[in-house]
Coordinates of C-alpha atoms in Angstrom, one line a residue:
Chain A
M1 CA -4.9 -25.0 -2.5
T2 CA -1.2 -25.2 -3.1
V3 CA -0.2 -28.3 -5.0
R4 CA 3.1 -29.3 -3.5
V5 CA 4.0 -32.8 -4.3
L6 CA 7.7 -32.5 -5.0
P7 CA 9.7 -33.8 -2.1
S8 CA 12.7 -31.8 -0.9
T9 CA 14.3 -30.7 -4.1
A10 CA 17.6 -30.4 -2.3
I11 CA 17.5 -34.1 -1.7
L12 CA 16.2 -34.6 -5.2
R13 CA 19.0 -32.6 -6.7
R14 CA 21.6 -34.6 -4.8
F15 CA 20.2 -37.7 -6.4
A16 CA 20.1 -36.0 -9.8
C17 CA 23.6 -34.7 -9.5
G18 CA 25.2 -37.4 -7.5
A19 CA 24.1 -41.0 -7.5
L20 CA 22.3 -40.5 -10.8
A21 CA 25.2 -39.0 -12.6
A22 CA 26.6 -42.4 -13.1
A23 CA 23.5 -43.5 -14.8
V24 CA 23.3 -40.6 -17.2
L25 CA 24.9 -42.2 -20.1
F26 CA 23.0 -45.4 -19.7
F27 CA 19.6 -43.6 -19.6
A28 CA 20.4 -41.1 -22.3
A29 CA 18.8 -43.1 -25.1
C30 CA 15.9 -44.2 -22.8
T31 CA 14.9 -40.6 -22.1
D32 CA 14.4 -39.7 -25.7
A33 CA 12.4 -42.8 -26.2
A34 CA 10.3 -42.0 -23.1
R35 CA 9.4 -38.6 -24.5
D36 CA 8.1 -40.2 -27.6
T37 CA 6.0 -42.8 -25.9
G38 CA 5.1 -41.4 -22.6
H39 CA 1.9 -39.6 -23.6
E40 CA 0.3 -42.3 -25.5
H41 CA -1.8 -43.4 -22.6
P42 CA -2.3 -40.3 -20.5
D43 CA -5.2 -41.7 -18.5
A44 CA -3.7 -45.1 -17.7
A45 CA -2.1 -44.1 -14.4
R46 CA -5.2 -42.2 -13.2
D47 CA -7.6 -45.0 -14.1
V48 CA -5.9 -47.3 -11.8
L49 CA -5.3 -44.8 -9.0
D50 CA -8.2 -46.0 -7.0
D51 CA -7.0 -49.5 -7.2
A52 CA -3.9 -48.6 -5.3
T53 CA -1.8 -50.1 -8.1
W54 CA -0.9 -46.7 -9.4
T55 CA 2.9 -47.2 -9.0
D56 CA 2.9 -50.4 -11.0
A57 CA 0.7 -48.9 -13.7
V58 CA 2.8 -45.8 -14.4
L59 CA 5.9 -47.9 -14.7
A60 CA 4.3 -50.7 -16.7
P61 CA 4.8 -51.0 -20.5
G62 CA 2.4 -48.5 -22.1
G63 CA 2.2 -46.4 -18.9
V64 CA 4.3 -43.4 -18.1
D65 CA 7.6 -44.6 -19.3
A66 CA 8.0 -48.0 -20.7
D67 CA 11.7 -47.8 -21.1
T68 CA 12.9 -46.2 -18.0
S69 CA 12.2 -48.8 -15.4
A70 CA 14.5 -47.1 -13.0
G71 CA 12.2 -44.0 -13.1
A72 CA 10.8 -41.4 -15.4
C73 CA 13.0 -38.6 -14.2
V74 CA 16.4 -40.1 -14.3
G75 CA 17.3 -39.3 -17.8
P76 CA 20.1 -36.8 -18.4
N77 CA 17.8 -34.1 -19.7
D78 CA 15.5 -34.4 -16.8
A79 CA 18.4 -34.4 -14.3
R80 CA 19.7 -31.3 -15.9
A81 CA 16.3 -29.6 -16.0
L82 CA 15.5 -30.5 -12.4
A83 CA 18.9 -29.3 -11.2
A84 CA 18.3 -26.0 -12.9
V85 CA 15.3 -25.1 -10.8
T86 CA 15.0 -24.5 -7.1
D87 CA 12.5 -26.3 -4.8
S88 CA 10.3 -23.3 -4.7
E89 CA 10.5 -22.7 -8.4
F90 CA 9.4 -26.2 -9.1
E91 CA 6.5 -25.9 -6.7
A92 CA 5.4 -22.6 -8.2
A93 CA 5.5 -24.1 -11.7
L94 CA 3.4 -27.1 -10.6
R95 CA 1.0 -24.8 -8.8
T96 CA 0.8 -22.5 -11.8
C97 CA -0.1 -25.5 -14.0
V98 CA -2.6 -27.1 -11.6
M99 CA -4.5 -24.1 -10.1
P100 CA -6.1 -22.9 -13.3
L101 CA -7.3 -26.4 -14.1
V102 CA -8.8 -26.8 -10.6
L103 CA -10.5 -23.4 -10.8
A104 CA -11.9 -24.1 -14.3
G105 CA -13.4 -27.5 -13.3
A106 CA -10.7 -29.5 -15.1
G107 CA -8.8 -30.4 -12.0
P108 CA -7.8 -33.7 -10.5
G109 CA -10.4 -36.4 -11.1
T110 CA -11.5 -35.1 -14.5
A111 CA -10.7 -36.7 -17.8
S112 CA -8.1 -34.3 -19.1
F113 CA -6.3 -33.3 -15.9
V114 CA -3.2 -35.5 -16.1
E115 CA -2.6 -34.8 -19.7
S116 CA -3.1 -31.0 -19.3
A117 CA -1.1 -30.7 -16.1
S118 CA 1.8 -32.8 -17.3
A119 CA 2.0 -31.0 -20.7
C120 CA 2.0 -27.7 -18.9
L121 CA 4.7 -28.8 -16.4
A122 CA 6.9 -30.4 -19.1
D123 CA 6.8 -27.1 -21.0
S124 CA 7.4 -24.8 -18.1
V125 CA 10.2 -26.7 -16.4
E126 CA 11.5 -28.4 -19.5
I127 CA 11.4 -31.9 -18.3
S128 CA 10.2 -34.9 -20.2
E129 CA 6.5 -35.6 -20.4
P130 CA 6.8 -38.9 -18.6
C131 CA 8.6 -37.2 -15.7
A132 CA 6.0 -34.4 -15.7
R133 CA 3.3 -37.0 -15.7
C134 CA 4.6 -38.6 -12.5
H135 CA 4.1 -35.2 -10.8
A136 CA 0.7 -34.7 -12.4
V137 CA -0.5 -38.1 -11.3
S138 CA 1.0 -37.5 -7.9
A139 CA -0.9 -34.2 -7.7
E140 CA -4.1 -36.0 -8.5
C141 CA -3.2 -38.7 -5.9
W142 CA -2.8 -36.3 -3.0
F143 CA -5.5 -33.9 -4.1
D144 CA -7.9 -36.8 -4.1
G145 CA -7.0 -38.0 -0.6
C146 CA -5.5 -34.9 1.0
G147 CA -6.8 -31.9 -0.8
L148 CA -9.0 -30.7 2.0
T149 CA -6.2 -31.3 4.6
C150 CA -3.6 -29.6 2.6
M151 CA -5.4 -26.6 1.1
P152 CA -5.4 -24.4 4.2
D153 CA -1.7 -25.0 4.8
P154 CA 0.4 -27.1 2.5
E155 CA 3.3 -26.8 4.9
A156 CA 1.3 -28.3 7.8
A157 CA 2.5 -31.6 9.3
A158 CA -1.0 -33.0 8.8
C159 CA -0.7 -32.4 5.1
T160 CA 2.7 -34.2 4.9
E161 CA 1.4 -37.1 7.0
C162 CA -1.6 -37.4 4.7
R163 CA 0.4 -37.4 1.6
C164 CA 2.6 -40.1 3.1
G165 CA -0.4 -42.4 3.7
A166 CA -1.1 -41.8 7.3
G167 CA -4.4 -43.2 8.4
G168 CA -4.4 -45.9 5.8
G169 CA -4.6 -43.6 2.8
T170 CA -2.5 -43.8 -0.4
N171 CA 1.1 -43.0 0.1
C172 CA 1.4 -40.5 -2.7
A173 CA 4.9 -39.5 -1.8
A174 CA 6.2 -43.0 -2.1
A175 CA 4.4 -43.5 -5.3
L176 CA 5.9 -40.4 -6.7
D177 CA 9.4 -41.6 -5.7
A178 CA 8.8 -44.9 -7.4
C179 CA 7.5 -43.2 -10.5
T180 CA 10.3 -40.6 -10.8
G181 CA 13.0 -43.0 -9.7
L182 CA 14.2 -40.3 -7.3
A183 CA 13.9 -41.4 -3.7
A184 CA 13.4 -38.2 -1.9
G185 CA 12.6 -39.6 1.5
T186 CA 9.9 -37.1 2.3
C187 CA 8.0 -39.6 4.5
G188 CA 11.1 -40.5 6.5
Chain B
M1 CA -11.7 23.4 15.0
V2 CA -9.0 22.2 17.3
R3 CA -11.4 20.1 19.2
A4 CA -12.8 18.6 16.0
T5 CA -9.3 17.8 14.7
L6 CA -8.4 16.2 18.0
C7 CA -11.5 14.0 17.8
I8 CA -10.7 12.9 14.3
G9 CA -7.1 12.4 15.1
A10 CA -7.9 10.3 18.2
L11 CA -10.3 8.2 16.3
A12 CA -7.9 7.7 13.4
A13 CA -5.2 6.6 15.8
L14 CA -7.5 4.2 17.5
V15 CA -8.4 2.7 14.2
L16 CA -4.9 2.5 12.8
T17 CA -3.4 1.0 15.9
G18 CA -6.5 -0.8 17.1
S19 CA -6.5 -4.1 18.8
D20 CA -8.4 -6.0 16.1
P21 CA -5.8 -8.2 14.5
A22 CA -8.2 -9.5 11.9
R23 CA -6.6 -9.9 8.5
A24 CA -9.0 -9.6 5.7
G25 CA -9.1 -8.8 2.1
G26 CA -11.4 -7.1 -0.3
F27 CA -11.8 -4.6 -3.1
D28 CA -11.9 -0.9 -3.1
S29 CA -12.1 0.7 -6.5
F30 CA -12.9 4.3 -5.8
L31 CA -16.2 5.5 -7.2
V32 CA -16.9 9.2 -7.8
H33 CA -20.1 10.9 -6.7
S34 CA -21.7 13.1 -7.9
A35 CA -21.6 14.4 -11.5
R36 CA -20.7 17.8 -10.2
H37 CA -17.7 16.5 -8.4
L38 CA -16.7 14.1 -11.2
G39 CA -16.1 17.1 -13.4
V40 CA -13.3 18.3 -11.0
G41 CA -11.6 14.9 -10.6
G42 CA -13.7 13.9 -7.6
A43 CA -12.4 16.6 -5.3
A44 CA -15.1 17.6 -2.7
I45 CA -13.8 17.2 0.8
G46 CA -13.1 20.8 1.5
Y47 CA -16.3 22.4 0.1
V48 CA -19.1 19.8 -0.6
D49 CA -22.4 21.4 0.3
D50 CA -25.1 19.1 -1.2
P51 CA -26.5 15.7 -0.2
S52 CA -23.4 14.0 -1.5
A53 CA -21.7 15.3 1.6
V54 CA -22.9 12.1 3.2
F55 CA -20.4 10.3 1.0
H56 CA -17.6 12.9 0.8
N57 CA -17.6 14.7 4.1
P58 CA -20.7 14.8 6.4
A59 CA -19.7 18.2 7.8
G60 CA -20.7 19.7 4.5
L61 CA -24.4 19.1 5.3
T62 CA -24.4 22.4 7.2
R63 CA -23.4 24.4 4.1
S64 CA -26.6 23.9 2.1
G65 CA -28.8 26.9 1.7
G66 CA -31.9 24.8 2.6
P67 CA -33.4 21.4 2.4
A68 CA -32.2 19.6 -0.7
L69 CA -32.8 16.5 -2.7
M70 CA -30.4 15.0 -5.2
L71 CA -30.5 12.2 -7.7
E72 CA -27.5 11.1 -9.6
A73 CA -27.4 8.5 -12.4
G74 CA -24.2 7.2 -13.9
I75 CA -22.7 4.4 -15.8
M76 CA -19.2 3.0 -16.0
R77 CA -17.8 1.0 -18.9
P78 CA -14.6 -0.6 -17.7
S79 CA -12.3 -2.7 -19.7
V80 CA -9.6 -4.7 -17.9
R81 CA -6.7 -6.4 -19.6
S82 CA -4.9 -9.0 -17.5
S83 CA -3.5 -12.6 -17.4
P84 CA -6.2 -14.6 -15.6
A85 CA -4.4 -17.9 -16.5
P86 CA -0.7 -18.8 -17.2
E87 CA 0.6 -17.6 -20.5
T88 CA -2.8 -16.1 -21.3
Q89 CA -3.4 -12.5 -22.0
A90 CA -7.0 -11.6 -22.1
T91 CA -9.3 -8.6 -22.2
S92 CA -12.5 -8.5 -20.3
E93 CA -15.8 -8.7 -22.1
P94 CA -17.6 -5.4 -22.6
M95 CA -19.8 -4.6 -19.6
F96 CA -21.6 -1.7 -18.1
A97 CA -21.8 -1.0 -14.4
P98 CA -24.5 1.4 -13.0
N99 CA -23.5 4.1 -10.6
G100 CA -25.5 6.7 -8.9
M101 CA -26.8 8.3 -5.7
L102 CA -30.0 9.3 -4.1
G103 CA -29.7 11.7 -1.2
G104 CA -31.3 14.4 0.7
L105 CA -30.6 16.8 3.6
V106 CA -32.6 18.9 6.0
P107 CA -31.2 21.8 8.0
L108 CA -32.6 22.0 11.5
G109 CA -32.2 25.6 12.5
Q110 CA -29.0 27.5 11.8
R111 CA -26.6 25.0 13.3
V112 CA -27.7 21.5 12.7
A113 CA -28.4 19.5 9.5
L114 CA -29.4 15.9 8.9
G115 CA -28.8 14.0 5.7
V116 CA -29.1 10.5 4.2
A117 CA -27.9 9.0 1.0
A118 CA -27.8 5.6 -0.7
H119 CA -25.0 4.9 -3.2
P120 CA -22.5 2.3 -4.4
I121 CA -19.2 2.8 -2.6
A122 CA -16.9 0.3 -4.3
A123 CA -17.0 -2.2 -7.1
A124 CA -14.7 -4.6 -8.9
G125 CA -15.1 -7.3 -11.4
A126 CA -14.5 -8.6 -14.9
R127 CA -15.6 -11.4 -17.2
Y128 CA -13.2 -13.2 -19.4
R129 CA -13.3 -15.9 -22.1
H130 CA -9.9 -17.2 -22.6
D131 CA -8.0 -20.2 -23.9
G132 CA -6.0 -21.1 -20.8
P133 CA -4.5 -24.4 -19.7
A134 CA -8.0 -25.9 -19.3
G135 CA -9.0 -24.9 -22.9
N136 CA -11.8 -22.4 -23.6
T137 CA -12.7 -21.0 -20.2
R138 CA -15.2 -18.5 -18.8
D139 CA -13.8 -16.7 -15.8
E140 CA -15.9 -14.2 -14.0
M141 CA -15.8 -12.2 -10.8
R142 CA -18.0 -9.3 -9.7
A143 CA -18.3 -7.6 -6.4
A144 CA -20.3 -4.5 -5.5
L145 CA -20.7 -2.7 -2.2
V146 CA -23.7 -0.4 -1.6
E147 CA -24.1 1.9 1.3
V148 CA -27.1 3.6 3.0
S149 CA -25.9 6.2 5.3
P150 CA -27.7 8.6 7.6
A151 CA -25.6 11.5 8.8
A152 CA -25.7 14.6 11.0
A153 CA -23.6 17.8 11.1
V154 CA -23.4 20.8 13.4
R155 CA -21.8 24.2 13.1
V156 CA -19.5 24.6 16.2
G157 CA -18.6 28.2 15.5
H158 CA -15.8 30.2 13.9
G159 CA -16.7 28.8 10.5
V160 CA -16.2 25.2 11.6
S161 CA -18.6 22.4 11.1
I162 CA -18.3 18.7 12.1
G163 CA -20.3 15.8 10.9
V164 CA -20.7 12.1 11.4
G165 CA -22.3 9.4 9.3
Y166 CA -23.4 5.9 10.2
R167 CA -23.0 3.4 7.4
V168 CA -24.9 0.3 6.5
T169 CA -22.9 -1.6 3.9
A170 CA -24.4 -4.4 1.8
M171 CA -22.3 -6.5 -0.5
S172 CA -23.0 -9.0 -3.3
M173 CA -20.3 -11.1 -5.0
R174 CA -20.1 -13.8 -7.6
R175 CA -17.1 -15.8 -8.7
E176 CA -17.3 -18.5 -11.3
S177 CA -14.8 -20.2 -13.5
V178 CA -15.6 -23.1 -15.9
A179 CA -14.0 -24.7 -18.8
A180 CA -16.1 -25.4 -21.9
N181 CA -15.4 -29.1 -21.6
A182 CA -15.9 -29.3 -17.8
D183 CA -18.9 -31.0 -16.2
R184 CA -19.2 -28.2 -13.7
P185 CA -17.4 -25.1 -12.6
G186 CA -14.2 -25.5 -10.6
I187 CA -15.4 -22.6 -8.5
S188 CA -18.9 -21.1 -8.3
L189 CA -19.6 -18.8 -5.4
D190 CA -22.6 -16.5 -5.1
G191 CA -22.9 -14.7 -1.8
R192 CA -24.3 -11.7 -0.1
G193 CA -23.9 -9.9 3.2
V194 CA -24.6 -6.8 5.3
S195 CA -22.6 -4.9 7.8
A196 CA -24.1 -2.1 10.0
A197 CA -20.9 -1.1 11.8
G198 CA -19.4 1.6 9.6
I199 CA -18.8 5.3 10.4
R200 CA -17.6 8.3 8.6
I201 CA -16.6 11.6 10.3
G202 CA -15.4 14.9 9.0
A203 CA -14.9 18.6 9.5
Q204 CA -15.0 21.7 7.3
W205 CA -13.6 25.1 8.1
D206 CA -14.4 28.3 6.2
V207 CA -11.1 30.0 6.6
L208 CA -12.0 32.9 4.4
A209 CA -15.8 32.9 4.2
R210 CA -17.3 34.0 0.9
P211 CA -18.4 37.6 1.3
P212 CA -21.2 39.2 -0.6
D213 CA -18.6 40.5 -3.0
P214 CA -17.5 37.5 -5.1
R215 CA -14.3 39.4 -6.2
R216 CA -12.7 38.7 -2.9
L217 CA -11.0 35.4 -2.0
A218 CA -12.8 32.6 -0.3
L219 CA -11.1 29.5 1.1
S220 CA -12.5 26.5 2.8
L221 CA -10.7 23.4 4.1
G222 CA -11.9 20.0 5.1
V223 CA -10.9 16.7 6.5
T224 CA -12.7 13.4 6.5
Y225 CA -12.1 9.9 7.7
R226 CA -13.9 6.7 6.7
H227 CA -13.5 3.8 9.1
R228 CA -12.9 0.3 7.6
V229 CA -15.8 -2.0 7.3
G230 CA -15.7 -5.8 7.2
V231 CA -18.7 -7.3 5.5
P232 CA -19.4 -10.9 6.2
V233 CA -20.6 -12.7 3.1
H234 CA -22.1 -16.1 2.8
G235 CA -23.9 -18.2 0.2
E236 CA -25.6 -21.5 -0.2
G237 CA -24.7 -24.1 -2.8
G238 CA -22.2 -23.7 -5.6
T239 CA -18.9 -25.4 -6.1
A240 CA -15.3 -24.9 -5.0
I241 CA -12.2 -26.9 -6.0
G242 CA -14.5 -28.9 -8.1
A243 CA -16.6 -30.2 -5.2
P244 CA -20.3 -29.3 -4.6
L245 CA -20.8 -27.0 -1.6
R246 CA -23.5 -26.8 1.0
R247 CA -22.5 -23.3 1.9
F248 CA -19.5 -21.0 2.2
E249 CA -18.6 -18.0 4.4
T250 CA -16.1 -15.3 3.9
S251 CA -15.8 -11.6 4.4
F252 CA -14.7 -8.6 2.4
L253 CA -13.0 -5.5 3.7
L254 CA -13.6 -1.9 2.7
P255 CA -10.5 -0.2 4.0
S256 CA -10.1 3.0 6.0
R257 CA -9.5 6.3 4.2
L258 CA -8.3 9.6 5.4
G259 CA -8.6 12.7 3.2
F260 CA -7.9 16.4 3.3
G261 CA -9.4 18.9 0.9
A262 CA -9.3 22.6 0.1
R263 CA -11.2 25.0 -2.2
L264 CA -10.1 28.5 -3.2
D265 CA -12.5 30.8 -5.0
H266 CA -11.6 34.1 -6.6
R267 CA -13.9 36.0 -9.0
R268 CA -15.3 33.4 -11.4
V269 CA -12.7 30.7 -10.8
G270 CA -12.7 28.0 -8.2
V271 CA -9.8 25.6 -7.6
M272 CA -10.3 22.5 -5.5
L273 CA -7.8 19.8 -4.3
D274 CA -8.2 16.7 -2.2
A275 CA -5.4 14.4 -1.0
G276 CA -5.2 11.6 1.4
V277 CA -4.3 8.0 2.2
A278 CA -6.2 4.8 1.5
F279 CA -5.3 2.2 4.1
D280 CA -5.5 -0.6 1.7
G281 CA -2.8 -2.4 3.6
Q282 CA -5.6 -3.6 5.7
N283 CA -6.4 -6.0 2.8
D284 CA -3.8 -8.6 3.6
R285 CA -5.1 -12.1 3.3
R286 CA -8.3 -14.0 4.1
T287 CA -9.9 -17.4 3.9
I288 CA -13.0 -18.7 2.3
H289 CA -14.5 -21.3 4.6
L290 CA -16.3 -24.0 2.8
R291 CA -18.8 -26.7 3.9
L292 CA -18.9 -29.4 1.3
E293 CA -22.1 -31.1 0.4
D294 CA -20.9 -34.3 2.2
G295 CA -20.4 -32.3 5.4
R296 CA -16.6 -32.0 5.3
A297 CA -15.1 -28.6 6.0
A298 CA -12.4 -27.0 3.9
A299 CA -10.7 -23.6 3.6
L300 CA -9.6 -21.8 0.5
P301 CA -6.8 -19.3 1.0
N302 CA -6.8 -16.0 -0.8
V303 CA -4.1 -13.4 -0.7
F304 CA -4.3 -9.7 -1.3
A305 CA -1.2 -8.3 0.3
W306 CA -2.3 -4.8 -0.7
R307 CA -0.4 -1.8 0.6
N308 CA -1.4 1.7 1.8
S309 CA -1.6 4.2 -1.0
A310 CA -1.9 7.9 -1.5
F311 CA -4.5 9.7 -3.7
V312 CA -4.7 13.2 -5.1
R313 CA -7.8 14.7 -6.8
G314 CA -8.1 18.2 -8.2
G315 CA -9.9 20.4 -10.5
L316 CA -10.8 23.8 -11.8
E317 CA -14.3 25.4 -12.1
L318 CA -15.0 28.4 -14.2
R319 CA -18.4 30.1 -13.7
V320 CA -19.6 32.0 -16.8
L321 CA -22.7 33.9 -17.9
A322 CA -23.8 37.0 -16.2
S323 CA -25.4 35.2 -13.3
R324 CA -22.6 32.7 -13.1
A325 CA -25.2 30.1 -13.7
L326 CA -23.1 28.0 -16.0
A327 CA -20.1 26.1 -14.6
L328 CA -17.4 24.6 -16.8
R329 CA -15.2 22.1 -15.1
I330 CA -12.0 20.2 -15.7
G331 CA -10.1 17.9 -13.4
G332 CA -7.9 14.9 -12.8
A333 CA -7.0 12.4 -10.1
W334 CA -4.1 10.0 -9.3
D335 CA -4.2 6.9 -7.2
A336 CA -0.9 5.3 -6.2
P337 CA -0.8 1.5 -6.6
S338 CA -2.3 -0.5 -3.8
V339 CA -2.5 -3.9 -5.4
S340 CA 0.5 -6.1 -4.8
R341 CA 2.7 -6.9 -7.8
R342 CA 3.2 -10.3 -6.4
Y343 CA -0.5 -11.0 -6.2
P344 CA -2.1 -9.1 -9.1
T345 CA -5.8 -9.5 -9.7
P346 CA -7.5 -9.9 -13.0
F347 CA -10.7 -8.5 -11.5
G348 CA -9.6 -5.2 -10.0
P349 CA -7.3 -2.3 -10.4
P350 CA -3.8 -3.0 -11.8
P351 CA -0.8 -2.9 -9.5
A352 CA 0.1 0.5 -11.0
D353 CA -0.6 4.2 -10.8
V354 CA -4.1 4.9 -12.0
G355 CA -5.1 8.2 -13.5
L356 CA -8.4 9.9 -14.0
A357 CA -9.0 12.7 -16.5
T358 CA -12.4 14.4 -16.1
G359 CA -14.5 17.2 -17.4
G360 CA -18.0 18.5 -16.8
V361 CA -20.6 21.2 -17.0
G362 CA -23.2 22.5 -14.6
L363 CA -26.2 24.7 -14.8
R364 CA -28.1 26.4 -11.9
R365 CA -31.5 27.9 -12.5
G366 CA -33.5 28.9 -9.5
P367 CA -33.7 26.0 -7.0
W368 CA -32.6 23.5 -9.6
S369 CA -29.1 22.4 -10.4
V370 CA -28.1 20.1 -13.2
N371 CA -24.6 18.7 -13.7
A372 CA -23.0 16.4 -16.1
G373 CA -19.6 14.8 -15.9
Y374 CA -17.3 12.5 -17.8
G375 CA -14.2 10.7 -16.7
F376 CA -11.6 8.4 -18.2
R377 CA -9.7 6.2 -15.9
F378 CA -6.5 4.6 -17.1
G379 CA -3.4 2.8 -15.9
G380 CA -1.4 -0.3 -16.4
T381 CA 1.8 -2.2 -15.9
R382 CA 3.5 -5.5 -16.8
I383 CA 3.9 -8.2 -14.2
T384 CA 6.9 -10.4 -14.7
R385 CA 7.8 -13.9 -13.4
D386 CA 10.2 -12.2 -11.0
D387 CA 7.4 -10.1 -9.6
V388 CA 5.4 -13.2 -8.6
A389 CA 8.3 -15.4 -7.5
G390 CA 7.8 -16.8 -4.1
A391 CA 4.1 -16.0 -4.0
E392 CA 1.8 -18.1 -1.9
A393 CA -1.1 -20.1 -3.4
C394 CA -3.9 -17.7 -4.2
A395 CA -7.2 -18.7 -5.6
F396 CA -8.2 -15.4 -7.1
C397 CA -4.9 -14.0 -8.3
G398 CA -3.5 -13.6 -11.8
Y399 CA -0.3 -14.5 -13.6
P400 CA 2.6 -12.7 -15.2
G401 CA 1.5 -10.5 -18.1
R402 CA 0.1 -7.1 -18.9
Y403 CA -2.4 -5.6 -16.4
E404 CA -4.4 -2.6 -17.5
V405 CA -7.6 -0.8 -16.8
R406 CA -9.5 1.7 -19.0
A407 CA -12.9 2.9 -17.9
H408 CA -15.3 5.5 -19.1
L409 CA -17.5 7.2 -16.5
V410 CA -20.5 9.2 -17.4
A411 CA -22.8 10.8 -14.7
L412 CA -25.7 13.2 -14.6
D413 CA -27.1 14.6 -11.4
V414 CA -30.2 16.8 -10.7
S415 CA -30.8 18.5 -7.4
H416 CA -33.4 20.8 -5.9
T417 CA -32.7 23.1 -3.0
W418 CA -35.4 24.9 -1.2
R419 CA -33.4 28.0 -0.4
G420 CA -34.4 30.0 2.6
G421 CA -35.8 26.9 4.3
S422 CA -35.7 26.5 8.1

């Protein structure tokens, strides 16, 4: 039942604090714009998920973040917010946002899931909504394809493999990396 | 008495260090039987002498003056305040839960007595309507365990009696959560199950037997042990994680309890006290095994992580009128927290000390005895983000916020004893 889509935050933080630091100034303006435009089409990413064009969709104009083509989570505010939380804290926040939706019948695959989950995550971790949406869409991606595999034990190797597209499924982890702009390398 | 104590001790040791590594979870909200004992905080282990001995301490069956029948009817009105969803403080909808007991006992000669009783033994649940992350949501859980228990007791001499009861435990549970705008519940489980593997044993000792002159002291002691019971529960249909189910299977655990009791009588006053340990730490974690409609299997983890806890119950009884026919009672009880602060539940007791304040009155007239009791249960605490930090995924757990229980208990019992019976 655990929704754990964030790759190693240690790696993520290294990107946020290291390689991405140089891009902070460049993306500063973009992030603010992304916050304003990111939630205009909350269902866009989900609608195309089944067509395996999810990554393109969330990065396309009108998708998750029209202005941050390098990724939705590379802005200075997101970098700062992500650096401020630990791996487990982020996982807990995501789980806290997703679990009640799943239990109430408003989980992945329903009309309001991405919007509700990303709004909750953006609020609790204080990241931009486009960045939060990457994680919400990713949660929907792996829940759809790997939910049954991952529920008993999110830490299991079988779960990680499933999320990485083993067996011909969608590589949710790679899609998340592409969306956030933070290559975490979870799938090796 | 020594032999009886050894037997109980050996069995308790076997249970507590047993080889069964099963880890299970469940509910165990203590229910008080009967109205007479509710008036004194639920204390009964050391002196119970009516058919409710089947529940409190089967050794007490030998203390009845003759064959007896007892009917208890009660009602609980609990109100639970909790955080069933993130950033959501909610109070459960008003509900009434029935409680009661039907029991009887028959002495066989001077030394042996048989008894049987049917009664609820534990219950938990609440129904919320809240505006959580999914919007207006109905969130409900209820679980009830009922037991039918035949028991036997024997006087072994020197004022000592020992007893044993066999317990058949039935459970029903329902869990449902659905947002107003959802097509179907995210979770909807409705299951039932029965276990016929429970036992309860106990002993009583009349240290100072009540003599004909009531002005002299009388003292009785008791000990009782209830073995844990795992009840397998299953149901057909329903939904879980938003997917339609073919069936589900799980189990609930009623933990072991070990209690000691004493009663001291002098003139018109009786003082009674029970204390013991609830081995709620047996409620660790468990899994709900799901078989989806399309045939796939899945498992839903649930975490309890409860801990062992102590309880104390005590009261005072004052007998008035010339014939001592009228009894006035007052009592109280305290249960140490057993629910984990990391995994609080919106549907059970709060992870806090829970108190019980009680009072009651009883009237004896010939073979008839009528008792009425009232109790108010209360307790609460605030769960913070730090409390739940690092928690595993848990399908039935709550979120940081205020957890509180307030419950009114009212009970009435009527019993008839054919004194001078065989």
